[in-house]
Amino acid sequence: MLDIKNLHVAVDGKEILKGLNLRVEAGQVHAIMGPNGSGKSTLSYVLAGRAGYDITEGSISYNGEDLGALPPEERAAKGVFLAMQYPVEIPGVTTMMFLKSALNAQRRSRGEAEMDAIGVLKTVRKKAAALNVSEEMLKRALNVGFSGGEKKRLEILQMALFEPKLAILDETDSGLDIDALRLVAEGVNSLRSPDRAMLVITHYQRLLDYIVPDRIHVLAKGRIVAEGGKELALELEAKGYEQIVKDAA
Amino acid sequence: MSSAALETKETVAGLGEKYKYGFVTDIEMERAPKGLSEDTVRYISAKKSEPDWMLEWRLGAFRRWLSMKEPTWARVHYPAIDYQDSYYYAAPKNTPKKQSLDEVDPKLLETYKKLGIPLHEQMALAGVAVDAVFDSVSVATTFKEKLNEAGVIFCPISEAIRDYPDLVKKYLGTVVPVTDNFFATLNSAVFSDGTFVYVPKGVRCPMELSTYFRINASETGQFERTLIVADEGAYVSYLEGCTAPKRDENQLHAAVVELVALDNAEIKYSTVQNWYPGDENGLGGIYNFVTKRGDCRGARSKISWTQVETGSAITWKYPSCILRGDESVGEFYSIAIANNYQQADTGTKMIHLGKNTRSRIISKGISAGKAQNTYRGLVSVYGKAENARNFTQCDSLLIGGACGAHTVPYIESRNPSARIEHEATTSKIAEDQLFYCLQRGIGQEEAVALIVNGFCKEVLQQLPMEFAVEAQKLVGISLEGSVG
């Protein structure tokens, strides 16, 4: 589903990713781990198509399509979803209104009929209950005054609503206490499916106790320096990134 | 920028070219000779078959105007206006009194259809009485019977001058005096038509009243005069919508609106102003110099202004409230959007004269392109205005780096019991907000419209339902192409 070859990405002329290779098949969950500054967030942004993240070399193939050539909103319509580390606030726009706009924009882009307000409301309500997202939260302005846990739950709700093919979770565990983490992880696990790939980006092993990955890749200095099964996370936890990166060199 | 993004930008620039209402109706016009003199004033007055007192009133204003200077204090720049190089009166030919819409020139009706206000449909569906001003002469007045039953007078002001001279004489010029300011005085001399509303004691006007203004003839200034009087305990909601065709030359628009609310009366005045703003290089567009003022003359009266200003090359406009009656309330809710080379200098004045008077100002300014947007407001509390209260909130939103937002609040208090609060914020549409929307599949233009509508929400909520929908769309249209 996702095939990244020799990817080089520059931000403000500074190269952050330096020849990254990664393949993720449908139905799999891969984890990207790495120290601060290794390029984890850059990878998530370049996949989502954020302005200012320029591909200088290499390619990203998504279901056989050149992902880099698509504007971000088209990527979203084609099933690329990024659960953000810092979800942004949009004052005056209710969460429900935002969800409806986004859902229908994606549907329009795919040539599907738009859903009416009642249809959206029903769909959202069904999915919101499982994630403990209250009716009251849906009426508030998007992310305005939300706690860290509420913001992350809303990200997962959107993932459940848009049913992406490739879901990237950028540091979804950051800022969550253990109960919130469990709730979010349950939400993610319930979305695992044979036709969906997930890329879980995290600094800590903790999240991977709850979301157990098929593969783990260690990102350091802009490249994948080590990979393995789920047991690699424990090794990382024991030895620390420095040793693993040194071992790999 | 990626090629796809560039393509989007070009498409959007193409769309930006279109001003949705920029069409010209080809109807034979009758005009006064070009230029401004006592003869012009007499010509207009004669065309309207006005009584002598009205002609004298106009001539008095004209003589006064000759001695006045155009104000220069606003933060707007434009080449000098040649007042002798303009027509002051233009009316569709062959329009003596119409008994029904069937008699109205079909081309005119077609124009209304293009504007999205098919009169027949509006009469049937919306329950809105429309008094449509087409280049100075009212051609169709609807729903008269129903209003008659309630005793509400809603008619062209030219008609009111003939049919209700006592009411007009009693109130005309009492809120905005003939000598008030350069543009108001000019209007007093040459106003061609406008609207008169009188809601009698204790009557709640049974429907929203609405007038569409439209400038059609080229090089004709449009000088409307609106007078709305709500007698004791009366209520009226008035909607004003404006559009104008697209032309390369600038057109002057200098209207005067006077509102009078007596004891316990309430007037709600809503405007969606969408005059042609000029093209993306700043060519053409309407100069909008308007004086709007409401007088809360009676105790416990209330006047509420809501405006959505998206059009005009220049906007110079300060809908104000004189809080004369004790416990009277003044409100001003404003959205001003300036894109490309538009200049807006707008705000309000709240003059607290009576005891326990309250005022509330919510202003949302949005600037994009190379536009300059100024909020200019005065809150003045006089010595006898015990316990006056004001709350002001001024928020500015910037889109891109080449535009400007300015806030100029004047506060004067001569009573120590006054409580005046002022809050102001300036923000930018953040790149991360845009990216968040894009990532969720919402395209750039829609994302900007969504964020801006959120920013304006408090004001949009004040608009009557049918206007709120139109205004929301307008917000999106006027900012098309503002993010590159």
XYZ file of C-alpha atoms in Angstrom:
733
model
C 0.000 0.000 0.000
C 2.742 2.428 0.994
C 6.162 2.207 -0.573
C 8.720 4.886 0.298
C 11.996 4.752 -1.610
C 15.146 6.711 -0.832
C 13.129 9.661 0.471
C 14.941 12.934 1.022
C 12.969 15.812 2.521
C 14.109 19.338 3.231
C 12.488 21.970 5.449
C 13.658 25.556 4.901
C 16.501 24.158 2.789
C 17.707 21.896 5.601
C 17.642 18.191 4.881
C 15.736 16.268 7.572
C 15.016 12.915 5.925
C 18.063 11.471 4.201
C 17.213 8.399 2.174
C 14.365 6.785 4.050
C 12.970 3.439 2.861
C 9.730 1.969 4.180
C 7.086 -0.470 2.964
C 3.775 -1.013 4.679
C 1.204 -3.511 3.413
C -2.559 -3.308 3.873
C -3.727 -4.873 7.105
C -0.437 -4.199 8.882
C 0.440 -1.913 11.758
C 3.974 -0.555 11.714
C 5.582 1.505 14.424
C 8.173 4.199 13.831
C 10.279 4.876 16.898
C 13.117 7.246 17.293
C 14.763 9.886 19.423
C 13.729 13.550 19.328
C 14.833 15.282 16.161
C 15.178 12.070 14.181
C 12.588 13.173 11.605
C 9.474 11.355 12.868
C 7.114 14.306 12.558
C 8.670 15.327 9.244
C 7.784 11.901 7.899
C 4.171 12.257 9.002
C 3.875 15.761 7.518
C 5.413 14.840 4.199
C 3.017 11.920 3.885
C 0.084 14.248 4.570
C 1.444 16.891 2.175
C 2.065 19.838 4.469
C 3.413 22.944 2.702
C 7.093 23.588 3.326
C 8.101 19.934 3.451
C 9.807 19.478 0.105
C 10.711 16.138 -1.404
C 14.149 16.677 -2.913
C 14.816 13.081 -3.912
C 13.144 9.681 -3.860
C 9.488 8.769 -4.063
C 6.366 7.884 -2.116
C 4.075 5.431 -3.813
C 0.595 4.996 -2.361
C -1.507 2.281 -3.965
C 0.657 2.704 -7.039
C 0.104 6.476 -7.178
C 2.757 9.174 -6.741
C 1.587 10.628 -3.420
C 3.908 13.635 -3.620
C 2.030 14.964 -6.668
C -1.298 15.235 -4.865
C -2.451 18.243 -2.834
C -3.167 17.412 0.814
C -6.970 17.520 0.537
C -6.909 14.980 -2.311
C -4.687 12.694 -0.277
C -7.276 12.872 2.487
C -10.072 12.000 0.075
C -8.019 9.055 -1.151
C -7.740 7.704 2.363
C -4.626 9.228 3.943
C -5.301 10.335 7.518
C -2.912 11.925 9.968
C -3.856 11.985 13.641
C -1.885 15.001 14.759
C 0.319 15.433 17.750
C -1.061 18.930 18.325
C -4.627 19.178 16.988
C -5.396 22.841 16.213
C -8.193 24.990 17.563
C -10.676 26.680 15.247
C -12.753 29.186 17.235
C -16.411 29.601 16.308
C -16.593 26.415 14.233
C -18.419 23.691 16.117
C -16.833 20.258 16.100
C -19.946 18.823 14.465
C -19.866 21.461 11.729
C -16.218 20.692 11.077
C -16.821 16.947 10.895
C -19.679 17.463 8.454
C -17.644 19.803 6.243
C -14.705 17.412 6.160
C -16.762 14.291 5.567
C -18.691 15.884 2.721
C -15.603 17.468 1.172
C -14.035 14.011 0.998
C -17.209 12.491 -0.408
C -17.499 15.211 -3.068
C -13.897 14.682 -4.053
C -14.588 10.974 -4.552
C -17.712 11.725 -6.577
C -20.034 10.433 -3.863
C -23.267 12.076 -2.756
C -23.030 14.389 0.236
C -24.574 13.320 3.503
C -27.261 15.516 4.992
C -26.957 16.953 8.485
C -29.078 14.241 10.058
C -27.115 11.449 8.369
C -23.828 12.913 9.587
C -25.221 13.378 13.081
C -26.341 9.755 13.302
C -23.037 8.415 12.022
C -20.974 10.610 14.319
C -23.068 9.798 17.382
C -22.681 6.068 16.854
C -18.905 6.323 16.651
C -18.555 8.965 19.348
C -20.136 6.836 22.060
C -17.426 4.173 21.819
C -14.720 6.812 22.291
C -16.427 8.572 25.142
C -16.812 11.727 23.080
C -19.833 13.501 24.543
C -22.621 15.300 22.713
C -21.519 18.443 24.505
C -17.988 18.148 23.065
C -19.426 17.955 19.555
C -21.231 21.249 20.114
C -18.143 23.093 21.297
C -15.823 24.918 18.935
C -13.260 22.552 17.408
C -10.609 21.706 20.017
C -11.158 25.043 21.798
C -10.716 24.477 25.517
C -10.412 20.714 25.027
C -8.122 18.797 27.384
C -5.204 16.837 25.925
C -7.187 13.618 26.213
C -10.270 15.137 24.565
C -8.229 16.362 21.638
C -6.690 12.949 21.039
C -10.036 11.200 21.352
C -11.451 13.564 18.767
C -8.590 12.695 16.412
C -9.409 8.999 16.746
C -13.102 9.753 16.270
C -12.246 11.434 12.982
C -10.211 8.412 11.990
C -13.230 6.199 12.728
C -15.484 8.545 10.779
C -13.357 8.967 7.654
C -12.349 5.287 7.514
C -8.937 5.928 5.972
C -6.836 3.370 4.136
C -3.584 4.669 5.543
C -3.714 6.073 9.057
C -0.671 7.799 10.502
C -0.707 8.443 14.240
C 1.842 11.045 15.245
C 2.746 10.788 18.950
C -0.846 9.982 19.788
C 0.278 8.976 23.287
C 1.861 12.303 24.177
C 0.113 14.132 26.977
C -2.178 11.240 27.888
C -2.566 9.624 31.280
C -2.854 5.870 31.443
C -6.676 5.735 31.320
C -6.857 8.080 28.378
C -4.115 6.133 26.658
C -6.017 2.886 27.065
C -9.199 4.416 25.681
C -7.401 5.827 22.650
C -5.549 2.551 22.046
C -8.793 0.595 22.191
C -10.235 2.954 19.635
C -7.251 2.431 17.356
C -7.308 -1.356 17.779
C -10.974 -1.499 16.870
C -10.066 0.168 13.574
C -7.499 -2.447 12.616
C -8.725 -4.091 9.453
C -7.346 -6.198 6.593
C -7.644 -3.330 4.095
C -6.182 -0.628 6.344
C -2.543 0.120 7.060
C -1.405 2.043 10.124
C 1.784 3.849 10.899
C 2.185 4.531 14.606
C 4.829 7.114 15.378
C 5.993 7.239 18.948
C 8.879 8.143 21.158
C 8.046 5.713 23.950
C 7.519 1.992 24.046
C 4.522 2.474 26.350
C 1.951 2.929 23.567
C 3.070 -0.307 21.917
C 1.919 -2.287 24.963
C -1.573 -1.354 23.883
C -1.241 -1.110 20.127
C 0.890 -4.105 19.248
C 2.650 -3.537 15.915
C 3.547 -6.081 13.244
C 6.855 -4.338 12.568
C 8.955 -1.723 14.316
C 11.341 0.629 12.522
C 13.866 2.798 14.283
C 14.338 6.216 12.741
C 17.490 8.132 13.496
C 19.138 11.044 11.704
C 16.640 10.858 8.867
C 16.943 7.162 8.007
C 15.613 3.834 9.187
C 18.568 2.345 11.099
C 17.011 -0.774 12.551
C 13.883 -2.847 12.235
C 12.331 -5.909 13.741
C 9.273 -7.433 15.335
C 7.441 -6.166 18.397
C 10.242 -7.374 20.681
C 12.471 -4.614 19.293
C 10.503 -2.109 21.371
C 11.533 -3.853 24.580
C 15.136 -3.937 23.491
C 14.960 -0.203 22.804
C 13.462 0.404 26.201
C 16.274 -1.569 27.845
C 19.241 -0.227 25.891
C 18.087 3.250 24.888
C 18.199 4.793 21.424
C 21.854 5.695 21.592
C 23.040 2.120 21.834
C 20.706 0.857 19.090
C 21.775 3.637 16.748
C 25.432 2.862 17.537
C 24.872 -0.855 17.019
C 23.269 -0.168 13.684
C 26.085 2.042 12.459
C 4.221 25.502 -4.944
C 3.277 22.184 -6.497
C 1.768 22.238 -9.987
C -1.578 21.137 -8.634
C -1.582 23.947 -6.094
C -0.651 26.412 -8.849
C -3.531 25.186 -10.951
C -5.884 25.657 -8.034
C -4.599 29.170 -7.591
C -5.172 30.001 -11.260
C -8.671 28.609 -11.163
C -9.409 30.646 -8.116
C -7.944 33.808 -9.649
C -10.246 33.234 -12.596
C -13.183 32.925 -10.280
C -12.145 36.045 -8.416
C -12.578 37.956 -11.677
C -16.246 37.350 -11.630
C -18.280 39.669 -9.524
C -21.457 37.727 -9.341
C -23.706 40.742 -9.627
C -21.678 42.562 -12.284
C -24.210 42.827 -15.084
C -25.820 45.882 -16.629
C -29.475 46.142 -17.507
C -30.161 47.864 -20.803
C -33.120 50.066 -20.023
C -33.660 53.562 -21.319
C -32.804 56.049 -18.603
C -34.012 59.551 -17.995
C -31.293 61.702 -16.439
C -30.839 65.115 -15.010
C -28.180 67.139 -16.862
C -24.668 66.340 -15.672
C -23.298 68.341 -12.761
C -24.579 69.848 -9.584
C -26.280 73.234 -9.222
C -29.488 74.688 -7.815
C -31.049 73.725 -11.119
C -30.166 70.076 -10.515
C -31.807 70.249 -7.123
C -34.917 71.893 -8.612
C -34.995 69.302 -11.400
C -34.965 66.417 -8.937
C -37.577 68.010 -6.723
C -39.812 68.703 -9.734
C -39.416 65.149 -11.035
C -40.699 63.958 -7.710
C -43.581 66.469 -7.734
C -42.461 67.611 -4.327
C -44.165 70.283 -2.239
C -42.399 73.613 -1.844
C -41.215 72.977 1.713
C -39.224 69.990 0.486
C -37.611 71.974 -2.305
C -36.658 74.678 0.169
C -35.191 72.044 2.478
C -33.093 70.673 -0.367
C -31.940 74.114 -1.506
C -30.960 74.979 2.056
C -28.853 71.851 2.190
C -27.293 72.575 -1.189
C -26.264 76.117 -0.223
C -24.806 74.782 2.978
C -22.943 72.047 1.101
C -21.239 74.629 -1.139
C -19.435 75.972 1.928
C -18.371 72.560 3.270
C -15.173 70.599 2.760
C -14.851 66.897 2.135
C -13.573 65.180 5.307
C -10.067 63.753 5.186
C -9.639 62.167 8.600
C -10.534 58.638 7.563
C -7.818 56.147 6.708
C -8.866 55.895 3.064
C -7.175 57.216 -0.065
C -8.817 58.034 -3.364
C -8.396 60.561 -6.154
C -10.425 63.760 -5.757
C -14.057 63.337 -6.732
C -15.297 65.768 -9.367
C -18.835 66.462 -8.216
C -19.631 68.302 -11.456
C -18.749 65.263 -13.547
C -21.591 63.075 -12.404
C -25.289 62.598 -12.919
C -27.445 63.132 -9.865
C -30.645 61.708 -11.137
C -31.378 58.738 -13.351
C -34.655 56.902 -13.613
C -35.953 54.210 -15.920
C -38.098 55.915 -18.576
C -41.788 55.197 -18.860
C -42.440 54.393 -15.282
C -45.511 56.177 -14.133
C -47.303 54.468 -11.252
C -47.588 50.735 -11.595
C -50.693 49.035 -10.359
C -49.199 45.555 -10.396
C -45.969 43.749 -11.217
C -47.362 42.785 -14.628
C -46.898 46.381 -15.672
C -43.246 46.509 -14.696
C -40.671 46.436 -17.502
C -39.852 42.718 -17.938
C -36.160 43.588 -18.242
C -36.277 45.068 -14.802
C -37.855 41.963 -13.413
C -35.149 39.953 -15.154
C -32.567 42.013 -13.274
C -34.202 41.163 -10.012
C -34.124 37.520 -10.964
C -30.371 37.743 -11.593
C -30.016 39.304 -8.193
C -31.747 36.309 -6.755
C -34.806 38.221 -5.636
C -37.683 37.111 -7.831
C -40.379 39.356 -6.452
C -43.239 36.960 -7.145
C -41.475 34.190 -5.328
C -40.460 36.370 -2.461
C -43.980 37.582 -2.023
C -45.275 34.036 -1.943
C -42.573 32.219 -0.043
C -40.569 34.476 2.168
C -43.223 36.759 3.513
C -40.809 39.645 2.994
C -42.168 42.892 1.698
C -39.715 44.301 -0.787
C -39.564 47.915 -1.754
C -37.044 47.719 -4.553
C -35.122 50.834 -5.440
C -33.864 50.719 -9.008
C -31.642 53.652 -9.760
C -33.583 56.067 -7.701
C -37.228 55.289 -8.434
C -39.170 52.679 -6.567
C -40.905 50.496 -9.089
C -42.535 47.773 -7.131
C -43.928 47.827 -3.658
C -45.392 44.633 -2.369
C -47.322 43.323 0.547
C -48.829 46.715 1.085
C -52.197 45.432 2.132
C -50.964 43.317 4.992
C -48.895 46.183 6.326
C -51.836 48.528 5.884
C -53.917 46.308 8.113
C -51.339 46.651 10.871
C -51.150 50.369 10.214
C -47.511 50.187 9.188
C -46.420 52.672 6.564
C -43.710 51.249 4.273
C -43.254 53.194 1.079
C -40.799 55.121 -1.089
C -39.816 58.281 0.707
C -40.876 60.358 -2.310
C -44.375 59.021 -1.781
C -44.231 59.689 1.956
C -43.285 63.319 1.293
C -46.494 63.698 -0.718
C -48.811 61.478 1.334
C -47.552 61.863 4.916
C -45.955 65.317 4.976
C -46.563 65.819 8.695
C -44.728 62.656 9.720
C -41.866 63.361 7.354
C -41.572 66.967 8.479
C -41.604 65.876 12.106
C -38.724 63.426 11.803
C -36.677 64.066 8.654
C -33.306 65.560 9.499
C -33.836 65.269 13.239
C -31.285 62.491 13.682
C -28.854 63.462 10.953
C -29.197 67.238 10.667
C -28.914 68.820 7.230
C -25.616 70.323 8.352
C -24.201 67.096 9.790
C -21.354 66.330 7.428
C -20.275 66.862 3.834
C -21.820 63.678 2.464
C -25.012 63.829 4.513
C -25.554 67.436 3.407
C -24.976 66.454 -0.217
C -27.516 63.703 0.206
C -30.025 66.120 1.722
C -29.774 68.277 -1.392
C -30.014 65.612 -4.063
C -31.455 62.441 -2.578
C -33.491 60.795 -5.269
C -35.490 58.273 -3.349
C -35.345 55.838 -0.497
C -37.595 54.289 2.041
C -39.935 55.519 4.693
C -41.205 53.311 7.500
C -43.561 54.273 10.271
C -44.696 51.713 12.822
C -47.489 53.086 15.001
C -47.800 52.803 18.764
C -47.753 49.304 20.191
C -47.490 47.608 16.798
C -45.107 44.784 16.134
C -44.433 44.910 12.396
C -45.845 41.605 11.087
C -42.928 40.894 8.728
C -39.301 41.693 8.099
C -39.105 44.711 5.831
C -36.566 44.568 3.065
C -35.229 46.866 0.376
C -32.739 46.046 -2.296
C -30.691 48.923 -3.544
C -28.886 48.693 -6.802
C -26.830 51.186 -8.797
C -27.417 50.617 -12.496
C -26.762 53.703 -14.631
C -23.103 54.460 -15.144
C -21.671 57.621 -13.548
C -24.737 58.109 -11.404
C -24.330 58.576 -7.755
C -26.984 56.909 -5.729
C -28.306 59.000 -2.896
C -30.900 57.164 -0.898
C -32.634 58.545 2.066
C -34.133 56.213 4.600
C -36.249 57.219 7.551
C -37.613 54.685 9.997
C -39.767 55.679 12.937
C -40.912 53.227 15.604
C -43.535 54.863 17.761
C -44.008 53.967 21.437
C -43.813 50.235 22.078
C -43.391 49.393 18.379
C -40.995 46.873 16.867
C -39.565 46.624 13.382
C -36.786 44.644 11.720
C -35.438 46.089 8.503
C -33.093 44.359 6.041
C -31.051 46.211 3.496
C -29.128 44.459 0.756
C -26.979 46.175 -1.833
C -25.323 45.148 -5.081
C -24.086 47.128 -8.075
C -22.890 46.303 -11.582
C -19.244 46.047 -12.450
C -17.798 49.165 -14.084
C -14.324 50.568 -14.548
C -15.132 54.039 -13.273
C -15.779 54.684 -9.618
C -19.279 55.467 -8.515
C -20.271 57.529 -5.529
C -22.859 56.363 -3.096
C -23.798 58.674 -0.256
C -26.841 57.507 1.621
C -28.399 58.758 4.813
C -30.331 56.530 7.159
C -32.200 57.936 10.151
C -33.841 55.787 12.797
C -36.063 57.067 15.569
C -37.195 54.848 18.441
C -39.666 56.304 20.927
C -40.454 54.918 24.412
C -40.110 51.121 24.615
C -39.669 50.834 20.852
C -37.144 48.623 19.134
C -35.553 48.864 15.697
C -33.302 46.202 14.265
C -31.484 47.294 11.127
C -29.463 44.725 9.173
C -27.316 45.402 6.135
C -25.521 43.083 3.766
C -23.463 45.399 1.606
C -22.012 43.847 -1.508
C -21.395 46.837 -3.788
C -18.874 46.210 -6.541
C -15.455 46.372 -4.815
C -13.320 47.059 -7.909
C -11.222 44.447 -9.673
C -8.177 42.684 -8.226
C -5.978 45.595 -9.382
C -8.103 48.164 -7.624
C -9.822 49.486 -10.773
C -13.406 50.672 -10.412
C -15.721 50.022 -7.550
C -18.160 51.950 -5.415
C -17.197 54.764 -3.067
C -19.554 54.255 -0.183
C -19.841 57.311 2.078
C -22.813 56.677 4.261
C -24.265 58.335 7.323
C -26.391 56.044 9.436
C -27.630 57.067 12.810
C -30.282 55.932 15.233
C -31.864 58.004 17.973
C -33.091 56.110 21.024
C -35.320 59.040 21.753
C -37.592 57.328 24.248
C -36.985 55.579 27.539
C -36.158 51.864 27.316
C -35.888 52.023 23.558
C -33.428 49.887 21.643
C -31.635 50.206 18.326
C -29.516 47.425 16.950
C -27.289 47.729 13.867
C -25.936 44.613 12.216
C -23.791 44.977 9.132
C -21.882 42.650 6.856
C -19.688 44.806 4.643
C -17.954 42.862 1.900
C -18.139 45.239 -1.037
C -17.210 48.764 -2.188
C -13.766 50.073 -3.110
C -14.065 52.475 -0.185
C -16.322 52.131 2.807
C -16.802 55.132 5.091
C -19.554 54.255 7.444
C -20.315 54.574 11.157
C -23.819 53.446 12.097
C -24.347 55.106 15.444
C -26.734 55.304 18.351
C -27.717 58.313 20.369
C -28.849 56.889 23.697
C -31.058 59.760 24.738
C -33.827 57.933 26.591
C -33.112 56.560 30.063
C -32.325 52.841 30.041
C -32.077 52.790 26.270
C -29.850 50.237 24.563
C -27.630 50.548 21.497
C -25.946 47.666 19.706
C -23.545 47.442 16.820
C -22.532 44.139 15.281
C -20.213 44.369 12.330
C -18.289 42.215 9.919
C -16.089 44.148 7.525
C -14.179 42.208 4.906
C -11.628 43.936 2.709
C -9.773 42.051 -0.037
C -7.496 43.101 -2.929
C -7.269 46.936 -2.865
C -10.409 47.611 -0.850
C -10.299 50.182 1.920
C -12.716 50.098 4.798
C -12.930 52.666 7.567
C -15.941 51.705 9.586
C -17.184 51.526 13.127
C -19.758 53.160 15.306
C -20.525 55.908 17.778
C -22.378 55.258 20.993
C -23.447 58.515 22.601
C -24.709 57.960 26.126
C -26.949 60.829 27.218
C -29.575 59.140 29.390
C -29.300 57.328 32.711
C -28.616 53.587 32.821
C -27.985 53.459 29.089
C -26.152 50.448 27.726
C -24.247 49.819 24.529
C -22.525 46.837 23.024
C -20.088 46.835 20.117
C -18.858 43.667 18.450
C -16.650 44.324 15.442
C -14.956 41.694 13.293
C -12.578 42.989 10.657
C -11.048 40.677 8.061
C -8.286 41.885 5.777
C -6.794 40.040 2.833
C -4.748 40.883 -0.255
C -3.495 44.491 -0.089
C -6.552 45.764 1.737
C -6.645 48.190 4.661
C -9.319 47.752 7.286
C -9.873 50.262 10.074
C -12.237 50.090 13.007
C -13.012 53.598 14.228
C -15.326 53.899 17.159
C -16.424 56.427 19.723
C -17.967 55.712 23.086
C -19.006 58.939 24.750
C -20.641 59.194 28.163
C -22.153 62.571 29.003
C -22.334 64.050 32.486
C -25.966 63.116 33.139
C -25.618 59.546 31.953
C -25.483 57.890 35.363
C -24.445 54.242 35.335
C -23.816 54.061 31.617
C -22.326 50.780 30.444
C -20.408 49.932 27.340
C -18.754 46.769 26.177
C -16.614 46.823 23.065
C -14.904 43.925 21.401
C -12.824 44.484 18.280
C -11.254 41.503 16.600
C -9.120 41.636 13.481
C -8.157 38.722 11.299
C -5.364 39.003 8.760
C -4.985 36.746 5.746
C -1.560 37.009 4.130
C 1.182 39.518 4.852
C 0.341 42.507 2.638
C -2.855 43.722 4.294
C -3.422 45.892 7.321
C -5.784 46.140 10.280
C -6.136 49.241 12.435
C -8.208 49.902 15.520
C -8.955 53.477 16.537
C -11.161 53.564 19.623
C -12.086 56.918 21.147
C -13.442 56.858 24.667
C -14.802 59.931 26.446
C -16.399 59.791 29.857
C -17.732 62.725 31.820
C -19.480 60.657 34.444
C -17.481 58.713 37.052
C -20.160 56.023 37.378
C -19.640 54.925 33.772
C -18.215 51.509 33.094
C -16.529 51.074 29.750
C -14.811 47.891 28.658
C -12.745 47.517 25.530
C -11.199 44.307 24.259
C -9.221 44.005 21.071
C -7.427 41.141 19.370
C -5.543 40.724 16.122
C -4.865 37.289 14.726
C -3.796 35.603 11.539
C -5.248 32.573 9.858
C -2.523 30.253 10.993
C -0.811 27.912 8.585
C -1.463 25.042 10.993
C -5.219 25.759 10.980
C -5.242 25.631 7.185
C -3.155 22.477 7.099
C -5.448 20.809 9.602
C -8.465 21.497 7.372
C -6.647 20.385 4.222
C -5.562 17.176 5.911
C -9.180 16.409 6.687
C -10.091 16.854 3.025
C -11.389 20.433 3.129
C -10.016 22.461 0.181
C -8.259 25.783 0.643
C -11.127 28.107 -0.293
C -13.630 26.229 1.815
C -11.184 26.118 4.709
C -10.726 29.912 4.646
C -14.490 30.421 4.493
C -14.962 28.010 7.387
C -12.344 29.670 9.591
C -13.576 33.189 8.795
C -17.201 32.266 9.385
C -16.152 30.868 12.739
C -14.365 34.122 13.491
C -17.532 36.099 12.627
C -19.996 33.797 14.323
C -21.149 36.193 17.039
C -22.173 38.723 14.421
C -23.691 36.293 11.917
C -25.945 35.025 14.695
C -27.485 38.491 14.917
C -28.728 38.412 11.329
C -32.238 37.267 10.446
C -32.177 33.684 9.163
C -32.561 34.346 5.421
C -29.779 36.923 5.509
C -27.440 34.815 7.607
C -27.238 32.125 4.918
C -26.567 34.701 2.205
C -23.977 36.444 4.372
C -22.109 33.219 5.080
C -21.818 32.507 1.357
C -20.756 36.076 0.723
C -17.939 35.734 3.248
C -16.611 32.789 1.252
C -17.002 34.496 -2.146
C -15.355 37.758 -1.126
C -12.247 35.986 0.136
C -11.786 33.695 -2.869
C -8.185 33.691 -3.977
C -6.992 35.402 -0.817
C -4.634 32.569 0.140
C -2.008 31.742 -2.462
